[in-house]
Structures are given as C-alpha cells and as structure tokens.
mmCIF file of C-alpha atoms and ligand atoms in Angstrom:
data_model
loop_
_atom_site.group_PDB
_atom_site.id
_atom_site.type_symbol
_atom_site.label_atom_id
_atom_site.label_comp_id
_atom_site.label_asym_id
_atom_site.label_seq_id
_atom_site.Cartn_x
_atom_site.Cartn_y
_atom_site.Cartn_z
ATOM 1 C CA MET A 1 101.942 112.505 116.962
ATOM 2 C CA ALA A 2 104.406 114.241 114.124
ATOM 3 C CA ALA A 3 101.778 116.736 113.212
ATOM 4 C CA ILE A 4 101.596 117.913 117.162
ATOM 5 C CA PRO A 5 102.008 121.470 117.263
ATOM 6 C CA ASP A 6 104.633 123.605 118.551
ATOM 7 C CA ILE A 7 101.647 125.823 119.818
ATOM 8 C CA VAL A 8 100.382 123.274 122.517
ATOM 9 C CA GLU A 9 103.337 121.802 124.050
ATOM 10 C CA LYS A 10 103.787 123.816 126.707
ATOM 11 C CA ASP A 11 100.029 122.883 127.299
ATOM 12 C CA LEU A 12 101.071 119.314 126.784
ATOM 13 C CA LYS A 13 103.569 119.435 129.730
ATOM 14 C CA LYS A 14 100.431 120.955 131.972
ATOM 15 C CA LEU A 15 98.507 118.378 130.951
ATOM 16 C CA GLU A 16 101.065 115.741 131.868
ATOM 17 C CA THR A 17 101.407 117.197 135.355
ATOM 18 C CA SER A 18 97.809 117.291 135.297
ATOM 19 C CA ILE A 19 97.572 113.543 134.718
ATOM 20 C CA ASP A 20 99.962 113.122 137.325
ATOM 21 C CA LYS A 21 98.025 114.506 140.067
ATOM 22 C CA LEU A 22 94.380 113.724 139.009
ATOM 23 C CA ILE A 23 94.986 110.303 139.679
ATOM 24 C CA THR A 24 95.065 109.962 143.620
ATOM 25 C CA THR A 25 94.726 106.819 144.872
ATOM 26 C CA LYS A 26 95.543 105.050 147.889
ATOM 27 C CA ILE A 27 96.158 101.771 146.340
ATOM 28 C CA HIS A 28 99.136 101.439 145.400
ATOM 29 C CA VAL A 29 98.645 98.627 141.864
ATOM 30 C CA ILE A 30 96.378 100.757 140.479
ATOM 31 C CA LYS A 31 98.564 103.598 140.100
ATOM 32 C CA GLU A 32 101.411 100.985 138.972
ATOM 33 C CA ILE A 33 98.630 100.235 136.244
ATOM 34 C CA VAL A 34 97.374 103.489 135.369
ATOM 35 C CA ASN A 35 101.087 104.790 135.005
ATOM 36 C CA TYR A 36 102.319 102.019 132.534
ATOM 37 C CA ILE A 37 99.219 102.100 130.409
ATOM 38 C CA ILE A 38 99.159 106.062 130.430
ATOM 39 C CA LYS A 39 102.909 106.868 130.188
ATOM 40 C CA SER A 40 103.371 104.422 127.580
ATOM 41 C CA GLY A 41 103.437 106.664 124.705
ATOM 42 C CA GLY A 42 100.148 107.181 123.768
ATOM 43 C CA LYS A 43 99.638 110.098 120.576
ATOM 44 C CA ARG A 44 97.507 112.054 122.922
ATOM 45 C CA VAL A 45 94.860 112.775 120.298
ATOM 46 C CA ARG A 46 92.264 113.164 121.833
ATOM 47 C CA PRO A 47 93.443 116.084 124.466
ATOM 48 C CA ILE A 48 95.271 118.343 122.128
ATOM 49 C CA LEU A 49 91.766 118.283 120.490
ATOM 50 C CA VAL A 50 90.122 119.392 123.722
ATOM 51 C CA ILE A 51 93.314 121.972 124.041
ATOM 52 C CA LEU A 52 93.382 123.189 119.823
ATOM 53 C CA SER A 53 89.575 123.544 120.118
ATOM 54 C CA ALA A 54 89.338 125.429 123.138
ATOM 55 C CA ARG A 55 91.792 128.416 122.144
ATOM 56 C CA LEU A 56 90.159 128.613 118.860
ATOM 57 C CA CYS A 57 86.555 129.603 120.429
ATOM 58 C CA GLY A 58 88.801 132.019 122.184
ATOM 59 C CA TYR A 59 88.849 130.616 125.670
ATOM 60 C CA LYS A 60 91.476 132.139 128.176
ATOM 61 C CA GLY A 61 91.458 129.788 131.210
ATOM 62 C CA GLU A 62 93.120 126.842 132.448
ATOM 63 C CA LYS A 63 89.764 124.420 133.095
ATOM 64 C CA HIS A 64 90.792 122.690 129.516
ATOM 65 C CA ILE A 65 93.794 121.496 131.092
ATOM 66 C CA PRO A 66 91.970 118.951 133.343
ATOM 67 C CA TYR A 67 89.284 117.655 130.605
ATOM 68 C CA ALA A 68 91.837 117.133 128.111
ATOM 69 C CA ALA A 69 93.491 115.006 131.127
ATOM 70 C CA ILE A 70 89.824 113.383 131.734
ATOM 71 C CA ILE A 71 89.204 112.527 128.032
ATOM 72 C CA GLU A 72 92.598 110.803 128.050
ATOM 73 C CA PHE A 73 91.220 109.083 131.284
ATOM 74 C CA ILE A 74 88.254 107.936 129.484
ATOM 75 C CA HIS A 75 90.281 107.382 126.283
ATOM 76 C CA THR A 76 92.735 105.331 129.057
ATOM 77 C CA ALA A 77 89.574 103.239 130.185
ATOM 78 C CA THR A 78 88.723 102.233 126.979
ATOM 79 C CA LEU A 79 91.690 100.827 126.079
ATOM 80 C CA LEU A 80 92.272 98.785 128.997
ATOM 81 C CA HIS A 81 88.433 96.959 128.308
ATOM 82 C CA ASP A 82 89.153 96.865 124.760
ATOM 83 C CA ASP A 83 92.422 95.270 125.216
ATOM 84 C CA VAL A 84 90.367 92.421 127.080
ATOM 85 C CA VAL A 85 87.038 92.320 124.892
ATOM 86 C CA ASP A 86 90.329 91.793 122.023
ATOM 87 C CA ASN A 87 92.495 89.538 123.364
ATOM 88 C CA ALA A 88 94.934 91.553 122.749
ATOM 89 C CA LYS A 89 99.089 91.220 123.393
ATOM 90 C CA THR A 90 100.443 94.415 122.974
ATOM 91 C CA ARG A 91 99.829 97.943 122.633
ATOM 92 C CA ARG A 92 101.769 100.654 122.018
ATOM 93 C CA GLY A 93 104.819 98.980 121.909
ATOM 94 C CA PHE A 94 104.352 97.137 125.322
ATOM 95 C CA SER A 95 102.744 94.105 127.080
ATOM 96 C CA THR A 96 99.126 94.850 127.325
ATOM 97 C CA VAL A 97 97.878 95.336 130.995
ATOM 98 C CA ASN A 98 96.214 91.812 130.523
ATOM 99 C CA THR A 99 99.117 90.181 129.494
ATOM 100 C CA VAL A 100 101.408 91.445 132.335
ATOM 101 C CA TRP A 101 98.120 91.414 135.162
ATOM 102 C CA GLY A 102 94.903 89.604 134.316
ATOM 103 C CA ASN A 103 91.914 90.151 132.732
ATOM 104 C CA GLU A 104 90.573 91.102 135.955
ATOM 105 C CA PRO A 105 93.156 93.937 136.919
ATOM 106 C CA SER A 106 92.847 95.580 133.639
ATOM 107 C CA VAL A 107 88.794 95.781 133.373
ATOM 108 C CA LEU A 108 88.771 96.870 137.276
ATOM 109 C CA VAL A 109 91.485 99.812 136.506
ATOM 110 C CA GLY A 110 89.505 100.839 133.650
ATOM 111 C CA ASP A 111 86.449 100.931 135.693
ATOM 112 C CA PHE A 112 88.883 103.244 138.265
ATOM 113 C CA LEU A 113 89.621 105.339 135.324
ATOM 114 C CA TYR A 114 86.162 106.147 134.062
ATOM 115 C CA SER A 115 84.847 106.262 137.355
ATOM 116 C CA LYS A 116 87.478 108.809 138.170
ATOM 117 C CA SER A 117 86.383 111.119 135.164
ATOM 118 C CA PHE A 118 83.419 111.588 136.434
ATOM 119 C CA GLU A 119 84.279 112.079 139.888
ATOM 120 C CA LEU A 120 86.579 114.970 138.765
ATOM 121 C CA MET A 121 83.838 116.245 136.429
ATOM 122 C CA ALA A 122 81.244 116.405 138.691
ATOM 123 C CA ARG A 123 84.162 118.481 140.776
ATOM 124 C CA GLU A 124 84.495 120.740 137.964
ATOM 125 C CA GLY A 125 80.843 121.264 138.167
ATOM 126 C CA ASN A 126 80.178 122.356 134.018
ATOM 127 C CA ASP A 127 76.787 120.065 133.870
ATOM 128 C CA MET A 128 76.824 120.403 129.751
ATOM 129 C CA ILE A 129 80.651 118.920 129.451
ATOM 130 C CA LEU A 130 78.980 116.190 131.633
ATOM 131 C CA GLN A 131 76.211 115.751 129.294
ATOM 132 C CA VAL A 132 78.339 115.763 126.542
ATOM 133 C CA ILE A 133 80.934 113.167 128.226
ATOM 134 C CA SER A 134 78.294 111.227 128.930
ATOM 135 C CA ALA A 135 76.692 110.726 126.242
ATOM 136 C CA ALA A 136 79.872 110.042 124.305
ATOM 137 C CA THR A 137 80.552 107.259 127.010
ATOM 138 C CA THR A 138 77.507 105.743 126.068
ATOM 139 C CA ALA A 139 77.496 105.737 122.550
ATOM 140 C CA LEU A 140 81.140 104.039 123.004
ATOM 141 C CA SER A 141 79.238 101.260 124.472
ATOM 142 C CA GLU A 142 76.921 100.653 122.254
ATOM 143 C CA GLY A 143 79.876 100.872 119.219
ATOM 144 C CA GLU A 144 81.925 98.013 121.235
ATOM 145 C CA ILE A 145 78.343 95.817 121.638
ATOM 146 C CA LEU A 146 77.240 96.160 118.594
ATOM 147 C CA GLU A 147 80.832 95.384 117.290
ATOM 148 C CA ILE A 148 80.879 92.024 118.880
ATOM 149 C CA VAL A 149 77.239 91.400 117.837
ATOM 150 C CA LYS A 150 78.953 91.875 113.998
ATOM 151 C CA THR A 151 82.215 89.643 114.879
ATOM 152 C CA ALA A 152 82.510 87.389 112.131
ATOM 153 C CA ASP A 153 79.564 88.519 109.827
ATOM 154 C CA ILE A 154 81.055 88.704 106.591
ATOM 155 C CA ASN A 155 77.397 90.448 106.018
ATOM 156 C CA THR A 156 77.845 93.312 107.808
ATOM 157 C CA THR A 157 77.234 96.070 105.861
ATOM 158 C CA GLU A 158 79.468 99.422 105.436
ATOM 159 C CA LYS A 159 76.744 101.278 107.104
ATOM 160 C CA GLU A 160 76.388 99.126 109.991
ATOM 161 C CA TYR A 161 80.488 99.634 109.838
ATOM 162 C CA PHE A 162 80.185 103.450 110.155
ATOM 163 C CA GLN A 163 77.456 102.827 112.696
ATOM 164 C CA ILE A 164 80.029 100.835 115.112
ATOM 165 C CA ILE A 165 83.132 102.751 114.265
ATOM 166 C CA GLY A 166 81.295 106.604 114.685
ATOM 167 C CA ASN A 167 80.432 105.140 118.315
ATOM 168 C CA LYS A 168 83.284 103.339 119.348
ATOM 169 C CA THR A 169 85.807 106.382 118.157
ATOM 170 C CA ALA A 170 84.406 109.398 116.414
ATOM 171 C CA VAL A 171 81.867 109.934 119.200
ATOM 172 C CA LEU A 172 84.584 110.511 121.492
ATOM 173 C CA PHE A 173 86.556 112.891 119.199
ATOM 174 C CA ALA A 174 83.304 114.792 118.303
ATOM 175 C CA ALA A 175 83.191 115.412 122.481
ATOM 176 C CA ALA A 176 86.766 116.433 122.720
ATOM 177 C CA CYS A 177 85.932 118.922 120.220
ATOM 178 C CA GLU A 178 82.982 120.270 121.621
ATOM 179 C CA ILE A 179 84.204 120.471 125.218
ATOM 180 C CA GLY A 180 86.684 123.200 123.662
ATOM 181 C CA ALA A 181 83.473 124.877 122.240
ATOM 182 C CA ILE A 182 81.490 124.823 125.695
ATOM 183 C CA LEU A 183 84.570 126.170 127.343
ATOM 184 C CA GLY A 184 85.265 128.806 124.975
ATOM 185 C CA LYS A 185 81.272 130.041 125.355
ATOM 186 C CA SER A 186 80.659 129.328 121.779
ATOM 187 C CA THR A 187 77.326 129.905 119.983
ATOM 188 C CA GLN A 188 75.329 126.371 119.159
ATOM 189 C CA GLN A 189 76.016 126.727 115.598
ATOM 190 C CA ARG A 190 80.097 126.713 116.755
ATOM 191 C CA ARG A 191 79.123 123.819 119.160
ATOM 192 C CA LYS A 192 77.672 121.916 116.180
ATOM 193 C CA ASP A 193 80.364 123.000 114.149
ATOM 194 C CA MET A 194 83.418 121.549 116.163
ATOM 195 C CA SER A 195 81.491 118.835 117.235
ATOM 196 C CA ASN A 196 81.240 117.801 113.552
ATOM 197 C CA PHE A 197 84.998 118.647 113.204
ATOM 198 C CA GLY A 198 85.945 115.767 115.618
ATOM 199 C CA TYR A 199 83.018 112.955 114.697
ATOM 200 C CA ASN A 200 84.471 113.429 110.840
ATOM 201 C CA LEU A 201 88.353 113.368 112.169
ATOM 202 C CA GLY A 202 87.443 110.729 114.249
ATOM 203 C CA MET A 203 85.720 108.093 111.654
ATOM 204 C CA ALA A 204 89.024 109.280 109.386
ATOM 205 C CA PHE A 205 90.944 107.947 112.036
ATOM 206 C CA GLN A 206 89.804 104.596 113.209
ATOM 207 C CA LEU A 207 89.408 104.431 108.753
ATOM 208 C CA MET A 208 93.339 104.991 108.913
ATOM 209 C CA ASP A 209 93.264 102.460 111.790
ATOM 210 C CA ASP A 210 91.575 99.877 110.321
ATOM 211 C CA ILE A 211 93.785 100.202 107.176
ATOM 212 C CA LEU A 212 96.816 99.880 109.449
ATOM 213 C CA ASP A 213 95.989 96.836 110.359
ATOM 214 C CA TYR A 214 96.435 94.548 107.215
ATOM 215 C CA THR A 215 99.516 97.061 106.089
ATOM 216 C CA SER A 216 101.549 97.753 108.762
ATOM 217 C CA PHE A 217 104.050 96.299 110.479
ATOM 218 C CA ASP A 218 103.929 95.022 114.491
ATOM 219 C CA ASN A 219 106.974 96.978 115.250
ATOM 220 C CA VAL A 220 105.664 100.120 113.946
ATOM 221 C CA LEU A 221 102.105 99.713 115.020
ATOM 222 C CA GLY A 222 103.193 99.130 118.199
ATOM 223 C CA LYS A 223 100.651 96.592 118.367
ATOM 224 C CA ARG A 224 99.753 93.245 116.302
ATOM 225 C CA VAL A 225 99.036 93.376 112.854
ATOM 226 C CA GLY A 226 96.145 91.295 111.318
ATOM 227 C CA THR A 227 94.740 91.583 114.881
ATOM 228 C CA ASP A 228 90.684 92.460 113.364
ATOM 229 C CA LEU A 229 91.221 89.817 110.480
ATOM 230 C CA GLN A 230 91.893 87.126 114.256
ATOM 231 C CA GLU A 231 89.204 88.509 116.357
ATOM 232 C CA GLY A 232 86.636 88.415 113.296
ATOM 233 C CA LYS A 233 86.392 92.368 113.182
ATOM 234 C CA VAL A 234 84.532 92.697 109.309
ATOM 235 C CA THR A 235 86.261 96.116 108.851
ATOM 236 C CA LEU A 236 85.711 98.539 105.651
ATOM 237 C CA PRO A 237 88.893 97.143 103.502
ATOM 238 C CA LEU A 238 87.379 93.492 103.969
ATOM 239 C CA ILE A 239 83.578 94.927 103.345
ATOM 240 C CA HIS A 240 84.249 96.474 100.056
ATOM 241 C CA ALA A 241 86.603 93.200 98.639
ATOM 242 C CA LEU A 242 83.468 90.923 99.558
ATOM 243 C CA ARG A 243 81.548 93.004 97.474
ATOM 244 C CA SER A 244 82.814 92.108 94.311
ATOM 245 C CA ALA A 245 84.667 88.438 95.843
ATOM 246 C CA THR A 246 84.164 85.321 94.549
ATOM 247 C CA ASP A 247 82.262 82.813 96.006
ATOM 248 C CA GLU A 248 85.238 80.707 96.660
ATOM 249 C CA GLU A 249 86.761 83.893 97.779
ATOM 250 C CA LYS A 250 83.916 84.948 100.601
ATOM 251 C CA SER A 251 83.839 81.194 101.818
ATOM 252 C CA TYR A 252 87.517 80.895 102.367
ATOM 253 C CA ILE A 253 87.338 84.542 104.753
ATOM 254 C CA THR A 254 84.332 82.858 105.839
ATOM 255 C CA LYS A 255 86.651 80.007 106.756
ATOM 256 C CA VAL A 256 89.217 82.323 108.059
ATOM 257 C CA ILE A 257 87.144 84.478 110.256
ATOM 258 C CA ASP A 258 86.109 81.915 112.540
ATOM 259 C CA LYS A 259 89.048 80.007 113.047
ATOM 260 C CA PRO A 260 90.061 80.674 116.137
ATOM 261 C CA ARG A 261 93.851 81.250 115.108
ATOM 262 C CA ILE A 262 94.667 82.512 111.665
ATOM 263 C CA THR A 263 98.112 81.582 110.129
ATOM 264 C CA ALA A 264 100.525 83.994 108.535
ATOM 265 C CA ARG A 265 99.291 82.369 105.089
ATOM 266 C CA ASP A 266 95.568 83.071 106.290
ATOM 267 C CA PHE A 267 96.025 86.826 106.261
ATOM 268 C CA SER A 268 98.511 87.033 103.621
ATOM 269 C CA ARG A 269 95.756 85.346 101.617
ATOM 270 C CA ALA A 270 93.377 87.698 103.372
ATOM 271 C CA ARG A 271 95.209 90.585 101.570
ATOM 272 C CA LYS A 272 95.715 89.593 98.635
ATOM 273 C CA ILE A 273 91.499 89.179 98.227
ATOM 274 C CA ILE A 274 91.868 92.373 99.913
ATOM 275 C CA GLU A 275 94.280 93.865 97.170
ATOM 276 C CA LYS A 276 92.487 92.296 94.537
ATOM 277 C CA TYR A 277 89.349 94.390 94.875
ATOM 278 C CA ASN A 278 91.240 97.736 95.856
ATOM 279 C CA GLY A 279 89.853 97.580 99.591
ATOM 280 C CA ILE A 280 92.621 99.654 100.915
ATOM 281 C CA ASP A 281 92.493 102.563 98.360
ATOM 282 C CA TYR A 282 88.456 102.371 99.453
ATOM 283 C CA THR A 283 88.975 102.847 102.447
ATOM 284 C CA LEU A 284 91.454 105.260 102.142
ATOM 285 C CA SER A 285 89.500 107.422 99.715
ATOM 286 C CA THR A 286 86.358 107.454 102.344
ATOM 287 C CA ALA A 287 89.220 108.738 105.225
ATOM 288 C CA GLU A 288 90.015 111.260 102.757
ATOM 289 C CA ASN A 289 86.324 112.069 102.164
ATOM 290 C CA TYR A 290 85.620 112.597 105.577
ATOM 291 C CA THR A 291 88.974 114.537 106.142
ATOM 292 C CA LYS A 292 87.561 117.101 103.838
ATOM 293 C CA ASN A 293 84.307 117.505 105.736
ATOM 294 C CA ALA A 294 85.941 118.224 108.672
ATOM 295 C CA LYS A 295 88.124 121.003 107.419
ATOM 296 C CA GLY A 296 84.680 122.037 106.105
ATOM 297 C CA HIS A 297 83.322 122.463 109.291
ATOM 298 C CA LEU A 298 85.842 124.759 110.246
ATOM 299 C CA LYS A 299 85.423 127.062 107.526
ATOM 300 C CA SER A 300 83.572 129.694 109.168
ATOM 301 C CA PHE A 301 85.848 129.893 112.206
ATOM 302 C CA PRO A 302 87.991 132.964 111.732
ATOM 303 C CA GLU A 303 91.638 132.292 110.439
ATOM 304 C CA SER A 304 94.360 131.696 113.290
ATOM 305 C CA ARG A 305 97.610 129.565 114.533
ATOM 306 C CA TYR A 306 94.581 127.076 116.513
ATOM 307 C CA LYS A 307 92.343 126.631 113.078
ATOM 308 C CA GLU A 308 95.942 126.122 111.185
ATOM 309 C CA ALA A 309 97.285 123.254 113.700
ATOM 310 C CA LEU A 310 93.844 121.677 113.578
ATOM 311 C CA LEU A 311 93.647 121.842 109.910
ATOM 312 C CA THR A 312 97.454 120.099 110.240
ATOM 313 C CA LEU A 313 96.267 117.463 112.034
ATOM 314 C CA THR A 314 93.723 116.670 110.071
ATOM 315 C CA ASN A 315 95.662 116.386 107.067
ATOM 316 C CA HIS A 316 98.047 114.532 109.086
ATOM 317 C CA MET A 317 95.502 111.884 109.664
ATOM 318 C CA LEU A 318 95.863 110.011 106.515
ATOM 319 C CA SER A 319 99.800 109.270 106.362
ATOM 320 C CA ARG A 320 99.609 108.290 110.274
ATOM 321 C CA GLU A 321 102.026 105.134 110.538
ATOM 322 C CA LYS A 322 100.769 104.245 113.737
HETATM 323 C C1 LIG B 1 89.281 100.262 119.978
HETATM 324 O O1 LIG B 1 89.006 99.714 118.525
HETATM 325 C C2 LIG B 1 88.527 100.560 121.016
HETATM 326 C C3 LIG B 1 87.756 101.661 121.589
HETATM 327 C C4 LIG B 1 87.852 103.432 120.657
HETATM 328 C C5 LIG B 1 86.310 101.775 122.001
HETATM 329 C C6 LIG B 1 86.317 100.697 123.097
HETATM 330 C C7 LIG B 1 84.876 101.190 124.203
HETATM 331 C C8 LIG B 1 84.936 99.945 125.035
HETATM 332 C C9 LIG B 1 85.711 98.997 125.225
HETATM 333 C C10 LIG B 1 83.559 100.139 126.032
HETATM 334 C C11 LIG B 1 83.606 101.446 126.989
HETATM 335 C C12 LIG B 1 84.281 101.572 127.956
HETATM 336 C C13 LIG B 1 84.016 102.209 128.807
HETATM 337 C C14 LIG B 1 84.915 102.333 129.998
HETATM 338 C C15 LIG B 1 82.888 103.065 128.658
HETATM 339 P P1 LIG B 1 90.546 99.079 118.592
HETATM 340 O O2 LIG B 1 89.756 97.823 119.159
HETATM 341 O O3 LIG B 1 89.529 99.085 116.382
HETATM 342 O O4 LIG B 1 91.084 99.247 118.381
HETATM 343 P P2 LIG B 1 92.723 98.994 118.384
HETATM 344 O O5 LIG B 1 93.455 98.184 117.097
HETATM 345 O O6 LIG B 1 93.855 99.925 118.705
HETATM 346 O O7 LIG B 1 92.663 97.754 119.755
HETATM 347 MG MG1 LIG B 2 91.322 96.366 120.324
#
C-alpha cells in the first residue's frame, strides 16, 4: 500500500519472519497453500493497524508482532472461505486457491489457519485480546451469512448493507486497533476510541472495495471486476441507484442479478444505471464521512509519528486503487 509508513518498515520485516515461524505443520500441502496465498502480495493493512495502534498507545514490547501475524492469518482464513463462497477465480493477481487446489483444500486450509490463530492466542495468554478477537470472528461469520441471505435481493436497504459490511470487514479492523490499545494498557476510553477508529476505517475500506468492483480493471485490482453483480451482491452503488431507478431499470437489474452468468453488456448497462444516479459518487462521499469519523476518534491522542501515520493511512483509503 502506497501509504505504508517508513516507521513500521522494521516491524513489517519482523512480521514476515513471524508469519513463517508461526505456521508450523507437518502437512506439506498446508504449508504450500498457506505460502501461496500469504506471500501473494497482500497489503497487510490489518497487521499495520495492530503495529501502529500498539505504538500509538505507548506499547514498548514485541508482542504486537505475533498478534499482527495472527490478525493476518484470520484475515487469510476468511479469504480462503470467501473465495469459495464467491466462486472467485483470481485474487491479488493470481488464481485463487479454490481454482488451483479445489474448494475442499481452500475451506480446510482456511480452517487450519483459523484454528492455528486461536492456538497461538491461547499460548499468548491475554484473555482480553482473546475476547476481542473471538467476538470479531463471530461477527465476521454473521456478516458473511447475512450477505448470503441478501443475495440478489434488490430491496436490500442501506441499513442492511451497513450491517453486512460492518460485520464482515469493519469489525476485524476495529479488533486490530483495539489489540494495540490493550497491549498499551490503555484506559477503557482509549480502547473504545481505537476500536471506533478501526471500525470507521474498515467501513471506508469496504465501501472503496465495493466502488472498485464497478470502476477498476482486472489487472489493477488483481481480482475480477464486476464480481459483486455477477454474484448477486447488492452493494451501496447499486442500492443508491435503485432508489431513483425507473421501473424498467429496476426490472433490468433484477433480471441481471438473477442470471447465472452476466455478459460484458449486462455489466456495462448496470454500470450506466449506477452512473446515471450517481451511485459511485454517493458511495465515495459515504466513505469520506467514515474516514472523517475515524480521524475524529484519534483527536484525543497526543501528536506522534504513529498518529500521523494512522491519519495518512486513513486519508489514503479514499484514493486506493486496489
Ligand atoms: C471479503 O468480502 C470477505 C470478508 C471480508 C469476510 C469473509 C468472512 C467469512 C468467509 C466468514 C468467516 C470465516 C472465518 C474463518 C471466521 P468481498 O467478497 O466483498 O471482498 P473480495 O472482493 O476481496 O472477495
Ligand atoms: Mg469475495
């Protein structure tokens, strides 16, 4: 990510070493699949948040590194599951694990990473962090399930959409930041501030993801553009457009969203409808509001290069291209 601050560079090197060290298994294929996805060029946004939050909250030790690795493992586990659910063919510019090895290995290696994360956390023995992460993973599953329930439902409301993305994405961002505050032995208020900062940032991140799914290009994004429409996901650009769309446009979207395979023409027509009703601009300004809220939660923290880095990362969220 372009906004990766220099001050976390050393910690990020340690993170990579820690990732290698912590994935212990005698089963060769697990190692092969984990390496394949985890070395495929993820942005490491969530581990960066753990690192910066811990330092912002005055933490001086080294435990933030294994926790940053654990957060990345959990995130990777969700991607291995999500790509099966979404029938995704590419991620980060490579074929997905489900495409190369099949659905079963993708789900089961996801289970391995998820279980390994909890094994490692139990070993660390910090109950507060364990509580935060277990609540976050429960929310992740709820978000993903609610999303399935709402598949192809063109009456999905903005509120329901926020509930979905809040659970499936923002909650893990919130947990990453709260871990930092817990490590720094912060007050309850600071813990809340860090968690709220992460939550709002996570909302902005997913809103941008849902914009890029309509506006980007496969080779830039590293995954297939138009997947949301193809998979029947009714995201904010579409929700907003549907509020003002004509009956004819609505029935067109209903037809497309139910199709097992959409064509390039279908996608381009849907995109035109979204553009006509400013679905992208509306989503962008919603994301901007979330970044403003996120920054507001950092106000009470004293100025530091870590705070500066978190603010830069937050601003960068709105211009991210992948
Ligand atoms: C990506 O969304 C998916 C998520 C952020 C959450 C996935 C959660 C699960 C599969 C359930 C929980 C699993 C575990 C192991 C606790 P997206 O499909 O909009 O993004 P994408 O375009 O990058 O695929
Ligand atoms: Mg997906």
